[in-house]
Short mmCIF file of C-alpha atoms in Angstrom, two decimals:
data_model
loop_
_atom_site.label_atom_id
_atom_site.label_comp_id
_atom_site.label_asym_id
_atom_site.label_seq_id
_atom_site.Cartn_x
_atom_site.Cartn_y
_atom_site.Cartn_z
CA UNK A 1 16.85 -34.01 -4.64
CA UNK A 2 15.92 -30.53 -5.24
CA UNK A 3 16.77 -27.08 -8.09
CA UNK A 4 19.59 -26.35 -7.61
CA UNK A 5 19.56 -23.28 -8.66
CA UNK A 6 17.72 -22.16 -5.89
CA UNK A 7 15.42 -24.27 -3.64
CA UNK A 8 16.48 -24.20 0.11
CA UNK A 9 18.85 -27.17 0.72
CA UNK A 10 18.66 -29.17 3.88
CA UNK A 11 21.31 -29.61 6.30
CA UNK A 12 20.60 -33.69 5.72
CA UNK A 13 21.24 -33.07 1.96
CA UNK A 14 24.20 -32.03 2.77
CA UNK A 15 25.27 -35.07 4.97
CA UNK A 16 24.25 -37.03 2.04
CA UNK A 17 25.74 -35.93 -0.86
CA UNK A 18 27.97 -32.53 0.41
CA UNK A 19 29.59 -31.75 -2.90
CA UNK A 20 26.67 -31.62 -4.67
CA UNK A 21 25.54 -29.09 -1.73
CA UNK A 22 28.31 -27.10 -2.03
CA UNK A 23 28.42 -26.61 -5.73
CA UNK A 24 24.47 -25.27 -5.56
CA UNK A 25 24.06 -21.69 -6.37
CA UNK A 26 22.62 -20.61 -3.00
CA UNK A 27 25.52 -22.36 -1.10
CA UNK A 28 27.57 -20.00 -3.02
CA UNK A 29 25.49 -16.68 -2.34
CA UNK A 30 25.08 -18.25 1.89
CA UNK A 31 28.68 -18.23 1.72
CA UNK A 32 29.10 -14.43 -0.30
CA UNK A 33 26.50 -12.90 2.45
CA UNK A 34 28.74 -14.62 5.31
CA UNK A 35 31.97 -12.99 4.09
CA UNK A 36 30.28 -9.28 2.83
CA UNK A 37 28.39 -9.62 6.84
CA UNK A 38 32.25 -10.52 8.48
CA UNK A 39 33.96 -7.65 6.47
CA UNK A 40 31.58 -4.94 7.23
CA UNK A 41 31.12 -5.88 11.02
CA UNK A 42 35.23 -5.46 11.28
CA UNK A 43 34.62 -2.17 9.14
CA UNK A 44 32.08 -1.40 12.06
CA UNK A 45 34.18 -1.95 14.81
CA UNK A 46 36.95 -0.01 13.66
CA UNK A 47 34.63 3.20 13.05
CA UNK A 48 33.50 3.00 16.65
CA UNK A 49 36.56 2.19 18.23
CA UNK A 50 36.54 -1.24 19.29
CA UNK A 51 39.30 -3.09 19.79
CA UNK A 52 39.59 -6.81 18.24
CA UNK A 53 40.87 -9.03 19.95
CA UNK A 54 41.50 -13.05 19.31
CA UNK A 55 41.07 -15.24 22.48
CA UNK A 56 41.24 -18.84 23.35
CA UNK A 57 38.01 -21.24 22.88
CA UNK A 58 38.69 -23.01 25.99
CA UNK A 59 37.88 -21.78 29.62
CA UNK A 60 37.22 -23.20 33.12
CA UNK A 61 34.67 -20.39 33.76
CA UNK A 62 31.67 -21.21 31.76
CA UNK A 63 29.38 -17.71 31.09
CA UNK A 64 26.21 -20.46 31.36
CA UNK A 65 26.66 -22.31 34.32
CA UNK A 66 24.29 -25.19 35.22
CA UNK A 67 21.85 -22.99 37.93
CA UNK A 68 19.50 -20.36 37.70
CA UNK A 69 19.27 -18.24 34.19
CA UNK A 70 21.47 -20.37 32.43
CA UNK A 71 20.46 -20.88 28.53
CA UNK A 72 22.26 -23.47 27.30
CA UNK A 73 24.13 -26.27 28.37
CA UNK A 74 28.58 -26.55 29.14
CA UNK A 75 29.92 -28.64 25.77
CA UNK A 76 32.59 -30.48 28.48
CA UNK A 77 35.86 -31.25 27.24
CA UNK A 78 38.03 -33.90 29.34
CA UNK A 79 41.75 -34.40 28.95
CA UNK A 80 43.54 -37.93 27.96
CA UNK A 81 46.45 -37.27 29.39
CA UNK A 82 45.01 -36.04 33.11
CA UNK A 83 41.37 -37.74 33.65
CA UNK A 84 41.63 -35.11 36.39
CA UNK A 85 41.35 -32.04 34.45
CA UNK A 86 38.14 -30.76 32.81
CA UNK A 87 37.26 -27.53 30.67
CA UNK A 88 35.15 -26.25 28.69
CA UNK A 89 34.44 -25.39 25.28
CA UNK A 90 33.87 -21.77 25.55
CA UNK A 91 30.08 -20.57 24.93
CA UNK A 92 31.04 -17.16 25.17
CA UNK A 93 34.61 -15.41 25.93
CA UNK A 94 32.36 -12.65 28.03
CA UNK A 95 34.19 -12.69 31.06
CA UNK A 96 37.66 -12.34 29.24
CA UNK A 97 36.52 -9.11 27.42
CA UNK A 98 35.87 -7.68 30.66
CA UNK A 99 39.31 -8.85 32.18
CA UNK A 100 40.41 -6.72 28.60
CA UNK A 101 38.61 -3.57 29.54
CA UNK A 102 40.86 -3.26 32.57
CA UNK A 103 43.88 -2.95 30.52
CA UNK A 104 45.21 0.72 30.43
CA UNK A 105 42.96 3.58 27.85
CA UNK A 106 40.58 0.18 26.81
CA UNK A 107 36.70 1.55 26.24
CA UNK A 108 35.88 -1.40 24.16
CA UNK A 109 36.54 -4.97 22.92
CA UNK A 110 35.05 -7.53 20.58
CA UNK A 111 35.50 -10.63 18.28
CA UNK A 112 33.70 -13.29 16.07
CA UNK A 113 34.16 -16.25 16.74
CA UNK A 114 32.79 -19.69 17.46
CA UNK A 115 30.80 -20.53 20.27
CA UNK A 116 29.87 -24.11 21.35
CA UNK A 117 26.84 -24.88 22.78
CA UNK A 118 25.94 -28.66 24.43
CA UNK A 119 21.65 -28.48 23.58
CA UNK A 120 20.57 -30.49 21.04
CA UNK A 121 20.35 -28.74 17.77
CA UNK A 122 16.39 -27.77 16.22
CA UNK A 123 15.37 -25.02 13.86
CA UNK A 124 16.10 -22.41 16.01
CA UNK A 125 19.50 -23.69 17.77
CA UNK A 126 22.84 -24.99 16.63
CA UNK A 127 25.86 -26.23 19.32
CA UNK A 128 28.29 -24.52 17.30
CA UNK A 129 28.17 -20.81 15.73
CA UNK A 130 29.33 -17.65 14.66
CA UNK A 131 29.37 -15.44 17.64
CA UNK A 132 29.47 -11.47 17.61
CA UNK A 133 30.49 -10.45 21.05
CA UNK A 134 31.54 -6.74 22.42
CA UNK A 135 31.97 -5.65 26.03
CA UNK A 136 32.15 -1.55 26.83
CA UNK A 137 32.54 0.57 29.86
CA UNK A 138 28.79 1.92 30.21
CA UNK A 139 25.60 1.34 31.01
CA UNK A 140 23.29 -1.06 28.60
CA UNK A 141 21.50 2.08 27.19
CA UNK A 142 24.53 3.17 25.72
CA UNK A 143 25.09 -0.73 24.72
CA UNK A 144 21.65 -0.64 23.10
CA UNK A 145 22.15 2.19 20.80
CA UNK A 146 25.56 0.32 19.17
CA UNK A 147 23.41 -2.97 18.76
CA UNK A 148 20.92 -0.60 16.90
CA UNK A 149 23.43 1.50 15.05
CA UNK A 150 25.97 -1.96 14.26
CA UNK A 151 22.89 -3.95 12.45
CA UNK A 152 21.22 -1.02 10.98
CA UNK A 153 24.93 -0.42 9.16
CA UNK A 154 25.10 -3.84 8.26
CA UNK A 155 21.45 -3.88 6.65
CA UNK A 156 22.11 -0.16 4.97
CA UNK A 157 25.68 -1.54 3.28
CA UNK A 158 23.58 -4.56 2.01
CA UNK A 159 20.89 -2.95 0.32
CA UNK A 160 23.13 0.01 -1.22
CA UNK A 161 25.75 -2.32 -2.20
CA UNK A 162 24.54 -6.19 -2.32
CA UNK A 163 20.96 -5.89 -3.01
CA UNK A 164 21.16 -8.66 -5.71
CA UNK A 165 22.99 -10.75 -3.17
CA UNK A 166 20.06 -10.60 -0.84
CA UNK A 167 17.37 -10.34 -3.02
CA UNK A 168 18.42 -13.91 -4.58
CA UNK A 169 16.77 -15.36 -1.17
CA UNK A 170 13.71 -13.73 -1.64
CA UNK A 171 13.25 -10.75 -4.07
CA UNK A 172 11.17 -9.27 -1.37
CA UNK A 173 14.06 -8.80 0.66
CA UNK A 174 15.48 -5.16 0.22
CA UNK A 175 12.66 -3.47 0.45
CA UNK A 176 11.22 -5.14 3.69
CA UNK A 177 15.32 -4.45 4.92
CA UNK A 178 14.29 -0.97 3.69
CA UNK A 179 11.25 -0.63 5.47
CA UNK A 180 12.20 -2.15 8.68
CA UNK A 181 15.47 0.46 8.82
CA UNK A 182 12.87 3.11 9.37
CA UNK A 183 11.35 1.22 12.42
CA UNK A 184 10.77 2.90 16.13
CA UNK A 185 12.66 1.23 18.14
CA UNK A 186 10.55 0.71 20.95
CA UNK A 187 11.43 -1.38 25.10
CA UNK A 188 9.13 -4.05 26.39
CA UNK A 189 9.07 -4.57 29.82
CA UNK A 190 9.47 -8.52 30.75
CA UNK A 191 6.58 -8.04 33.58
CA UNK A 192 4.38 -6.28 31.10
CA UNK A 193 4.54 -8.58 28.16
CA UNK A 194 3.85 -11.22 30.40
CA UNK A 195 0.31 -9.59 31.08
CA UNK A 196 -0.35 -8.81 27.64
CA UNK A 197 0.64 -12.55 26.49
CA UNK A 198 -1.95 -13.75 29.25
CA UNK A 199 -4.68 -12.07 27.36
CA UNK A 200 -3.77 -11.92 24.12
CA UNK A 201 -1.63 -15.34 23.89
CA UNK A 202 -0.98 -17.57 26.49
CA UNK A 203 0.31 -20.32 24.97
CA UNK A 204 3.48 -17.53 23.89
CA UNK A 205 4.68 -18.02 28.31
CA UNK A 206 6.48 -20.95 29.52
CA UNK A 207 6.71 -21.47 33.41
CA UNK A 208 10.50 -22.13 34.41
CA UNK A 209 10.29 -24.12 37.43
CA UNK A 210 12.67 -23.09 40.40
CA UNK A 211 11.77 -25.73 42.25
CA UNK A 212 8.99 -28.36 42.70
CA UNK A 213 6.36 -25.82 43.51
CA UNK A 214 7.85 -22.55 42.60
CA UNK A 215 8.28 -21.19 39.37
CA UNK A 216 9.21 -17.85 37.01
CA UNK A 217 7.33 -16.86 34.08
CA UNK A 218 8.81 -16.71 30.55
CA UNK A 219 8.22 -15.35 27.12
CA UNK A 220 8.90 -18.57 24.96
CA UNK A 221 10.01 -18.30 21.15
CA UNK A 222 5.97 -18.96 20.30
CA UNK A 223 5.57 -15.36 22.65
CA UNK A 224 8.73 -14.05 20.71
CA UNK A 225 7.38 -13.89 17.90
CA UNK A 226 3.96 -13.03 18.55
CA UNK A 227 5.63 -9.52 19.68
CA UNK A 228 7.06 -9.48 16.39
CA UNK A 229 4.48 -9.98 14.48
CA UNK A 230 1.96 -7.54 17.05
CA UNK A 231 4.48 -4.73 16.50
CA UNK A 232 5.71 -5.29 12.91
CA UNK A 233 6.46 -1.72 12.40
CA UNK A 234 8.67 -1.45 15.32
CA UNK A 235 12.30 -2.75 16.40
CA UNK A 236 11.22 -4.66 19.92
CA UNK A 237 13.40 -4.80 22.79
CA UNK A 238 12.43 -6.99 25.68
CA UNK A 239 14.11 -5.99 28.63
CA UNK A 240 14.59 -6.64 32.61
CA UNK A 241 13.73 -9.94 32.93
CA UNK A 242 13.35 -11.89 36.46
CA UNK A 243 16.57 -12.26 37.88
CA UNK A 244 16.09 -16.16 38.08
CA UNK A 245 15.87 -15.84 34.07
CA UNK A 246 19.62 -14.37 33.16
CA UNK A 247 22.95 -15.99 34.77
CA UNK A 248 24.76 -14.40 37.31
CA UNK A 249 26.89 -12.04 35.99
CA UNK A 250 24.02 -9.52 35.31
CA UNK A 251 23.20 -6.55 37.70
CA UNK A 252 20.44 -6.57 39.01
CA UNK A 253 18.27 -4.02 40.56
CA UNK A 254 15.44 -5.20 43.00
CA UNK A 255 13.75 -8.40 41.43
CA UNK A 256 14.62 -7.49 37.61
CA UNK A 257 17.72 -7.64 35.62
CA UNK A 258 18.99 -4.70 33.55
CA UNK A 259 19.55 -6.95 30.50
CA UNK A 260 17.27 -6.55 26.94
CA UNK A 261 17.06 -8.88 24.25
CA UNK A 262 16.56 -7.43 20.98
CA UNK A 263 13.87 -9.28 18.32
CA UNK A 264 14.01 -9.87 15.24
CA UNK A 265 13.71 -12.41 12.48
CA UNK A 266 12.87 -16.03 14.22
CA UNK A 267 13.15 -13.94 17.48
CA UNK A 268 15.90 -13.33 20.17
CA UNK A 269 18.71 -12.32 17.81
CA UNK A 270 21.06 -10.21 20.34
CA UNK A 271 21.27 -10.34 23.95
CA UNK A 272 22.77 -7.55 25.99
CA UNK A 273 23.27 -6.66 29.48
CA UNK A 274 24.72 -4.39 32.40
CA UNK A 275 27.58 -6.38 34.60
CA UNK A 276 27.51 -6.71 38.12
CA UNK A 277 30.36 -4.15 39.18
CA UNK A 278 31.55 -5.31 42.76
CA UNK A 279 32.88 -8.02 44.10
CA UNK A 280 30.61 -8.31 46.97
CA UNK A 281 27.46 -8.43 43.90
CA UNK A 282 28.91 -10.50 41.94
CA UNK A 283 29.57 -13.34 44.93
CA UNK A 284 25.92 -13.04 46.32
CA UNK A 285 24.60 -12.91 42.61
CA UNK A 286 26.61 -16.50 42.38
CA UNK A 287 25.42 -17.79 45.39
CA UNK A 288 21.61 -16.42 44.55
CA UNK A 289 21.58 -18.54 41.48
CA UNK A 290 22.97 -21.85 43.24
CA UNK A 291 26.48 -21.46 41.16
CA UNK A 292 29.82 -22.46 42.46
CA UNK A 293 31.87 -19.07 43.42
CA UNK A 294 35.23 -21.23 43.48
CA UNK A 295 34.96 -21.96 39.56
CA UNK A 296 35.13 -17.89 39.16
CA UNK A 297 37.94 -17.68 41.43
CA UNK A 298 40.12 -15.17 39.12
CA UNK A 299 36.71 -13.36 37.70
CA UNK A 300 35.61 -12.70 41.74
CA UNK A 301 39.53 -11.16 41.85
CA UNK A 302 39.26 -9.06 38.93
CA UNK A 303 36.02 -7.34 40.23
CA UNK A 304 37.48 -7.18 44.06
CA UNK A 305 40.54 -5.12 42.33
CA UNK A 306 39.52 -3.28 39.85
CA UNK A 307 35.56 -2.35 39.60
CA UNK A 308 33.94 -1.26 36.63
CA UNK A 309 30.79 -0.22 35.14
CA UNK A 310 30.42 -1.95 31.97
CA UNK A 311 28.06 -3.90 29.29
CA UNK A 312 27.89 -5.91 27.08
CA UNK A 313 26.54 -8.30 24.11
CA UNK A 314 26.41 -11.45 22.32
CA UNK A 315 24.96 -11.62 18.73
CA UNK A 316 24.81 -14.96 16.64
CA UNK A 317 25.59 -14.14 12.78
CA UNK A 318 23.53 -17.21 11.75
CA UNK A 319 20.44 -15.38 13.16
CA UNK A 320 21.09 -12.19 11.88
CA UNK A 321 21.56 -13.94 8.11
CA UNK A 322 18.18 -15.50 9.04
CA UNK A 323 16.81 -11.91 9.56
CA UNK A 324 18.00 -10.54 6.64
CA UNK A 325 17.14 -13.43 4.14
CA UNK A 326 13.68 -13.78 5.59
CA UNK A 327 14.08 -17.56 6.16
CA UNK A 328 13.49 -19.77 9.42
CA UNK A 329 15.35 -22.98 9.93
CA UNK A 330 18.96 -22.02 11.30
CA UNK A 331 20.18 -25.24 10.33
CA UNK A 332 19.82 -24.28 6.33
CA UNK A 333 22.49 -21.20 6.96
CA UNK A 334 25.76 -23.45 8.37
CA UNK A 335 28.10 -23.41 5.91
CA UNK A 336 29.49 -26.37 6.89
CA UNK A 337 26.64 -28.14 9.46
CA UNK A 338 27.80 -29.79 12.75
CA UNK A 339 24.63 -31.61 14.65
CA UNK A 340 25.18 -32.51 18.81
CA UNK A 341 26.81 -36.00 19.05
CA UNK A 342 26.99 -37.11 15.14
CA UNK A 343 29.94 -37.87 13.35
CA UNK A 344 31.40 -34.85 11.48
CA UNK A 345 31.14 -34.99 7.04
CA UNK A 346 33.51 -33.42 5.98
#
């Protein structure tokens, strides 16, 4: 089926024979990188002061609605017992963080944990994954600079400690780590990469359609990484898209958001954002992207009582381990792969 001492394995291999899978050599280093990339990023937090928390996976208040900017689809959960009552499957635990900020000498808050998503999986998307989240009183610059510092920390502590460990992916790995930690990091406008794309690589937009005849311009994952590989010797930020493009929650200031996505590896690896701080932004931002403001009852009460300026980010670990093993199918790094609507082995 394949060496397995080292050859990638597919996530169909192991469906078909998962002991034999999990008994390879680079199942064994996958699983090593996932444990050395969990205890440094709780190392992390505690150096710069974030509180951990552990929260629920279920919610009524989905962070991607169906409407305007949302990325990914509600993974619906309905009860036996009450046909009545629905929830969710929490894709992110965003808006809880922020209900955590308001408790009393609170400046930040984070977790991993798993997220569930209801697209169908590819090489570049899975429905259910390791999720790095941290919300902070502050503007996204300051945001920014901890997504920089966190995964330049991450990738330091991995060369100087576990360079074998990532060098058994590809022995090429280290020193392009190396090399990349010296990086500018540099912000791309939404608007402006748009223009460049149209001359340099058009097939990297995708129109999003707002309705029949209307639609917003995007930069696709073909565009992604385009910009990668344009500015290889930089660390690219894509920032402020349209507002139509991110979900309500973001601020927004005339017709862009204040939100960035940082790119790396197979692309978008982290994206960040400033939150809407008033009640009366928040309800016309839900309204502007054709959401229901009665399913964020309690989240419209927490920013009518107690307003705040604060930021925030979601980072999938799966990505990053893509990024720092140089590899590009997302399904070869689940430890133990789930696929939308198949049966689960083991």
């Amino acid at each position: 089926m394949f060496d397995l001492k080292k050859e990638v394995y597919m996530y169909e291999d192991f469906r078909k024979n998962f002991i034999k899978t999990i008994k390879n050599e680079r199942y064994s280093n996958l699983l090593k990188l996932f444990s050395v990339i969990n205890k440094l990023t709780y190392i992390w937090m505690e150096n710069n002061n974030v509180e951990i928390v552990n929260l629920p996976i279920t919610t009524q208040s989905v962070t991607s609605p169906m409407g305007l900017g949302s990325d990914s689809k509600p993974y619906k959960v309905i009860s036996k017992s009450n046909l009545n009552y629905e929830f969710y499957l929490a894709d992110s635990m965003q808006f809880h963080l922020e209900l955590m900020l308001r408790a009393k000498d609170i400046s930040s808050v984070g977790y991993i944990t798993n997220t569930f998503r209801g697209e169908q999986v590819d090489n570049r998307h899975l429905h259910q994954f390791n999720h790095f989240e941290i919300e902070m009183l502050g503007n996204l610059n300051n945001c920014k600079e901890k997504i920089i510092d966190y995964i330049k920390f991450i990738v330091n502590e991995l060369i100087k400690k576990h360079k074998n460990l990532i060098d058994f992916f590809n022995t090429n790995n280290s020193n392009r780590l190396k090399k990349w930690l010296s990086n500018e990091v540099i912000d791309l406008k939404h608007d402006h990469v748009i223009s460049l794309l149209k001359l340099e690589y058009p097939v990297g937009i995708e129109k999003i359609y707002l309705n029949k005849n209307d639609f917003i311009e995007s930069v696709n994952s073909k565009g992604e990484q385009y910009l990668i590989n344009k500015f290889k010797n930089n660390i690219i930020w894509l920032s402020n898209f349209p507002w139509q493009l991110v979900p309500f929650y973001q601020k927004i200031e005339g017709d862009y958001a204040i939100n960035s996505d940082l790119l790396i590896g197979i692309g978008e690896t982290v994206g960040s954002g400033q939150r809407c701080i008033t009640y009366k932004e928040t309800y016309d931002s839900i309204l502007k992207h054709k959401n229901n403001p009665k399913h964020y009852d309690w989240y419209l009460k927490m920013k009518l009582e107690s307003e705040l300026e604060t930021s925030g980010f979601g980072l999938g670990l799966e990505r990053l381990v893509l990024f720092i093993i140089d590899e590009k199918d997302i399904r070869n790094v689940q430890l133990l792969p789930r696929e939308t609507d198949r049966e689960l082995l083991p």
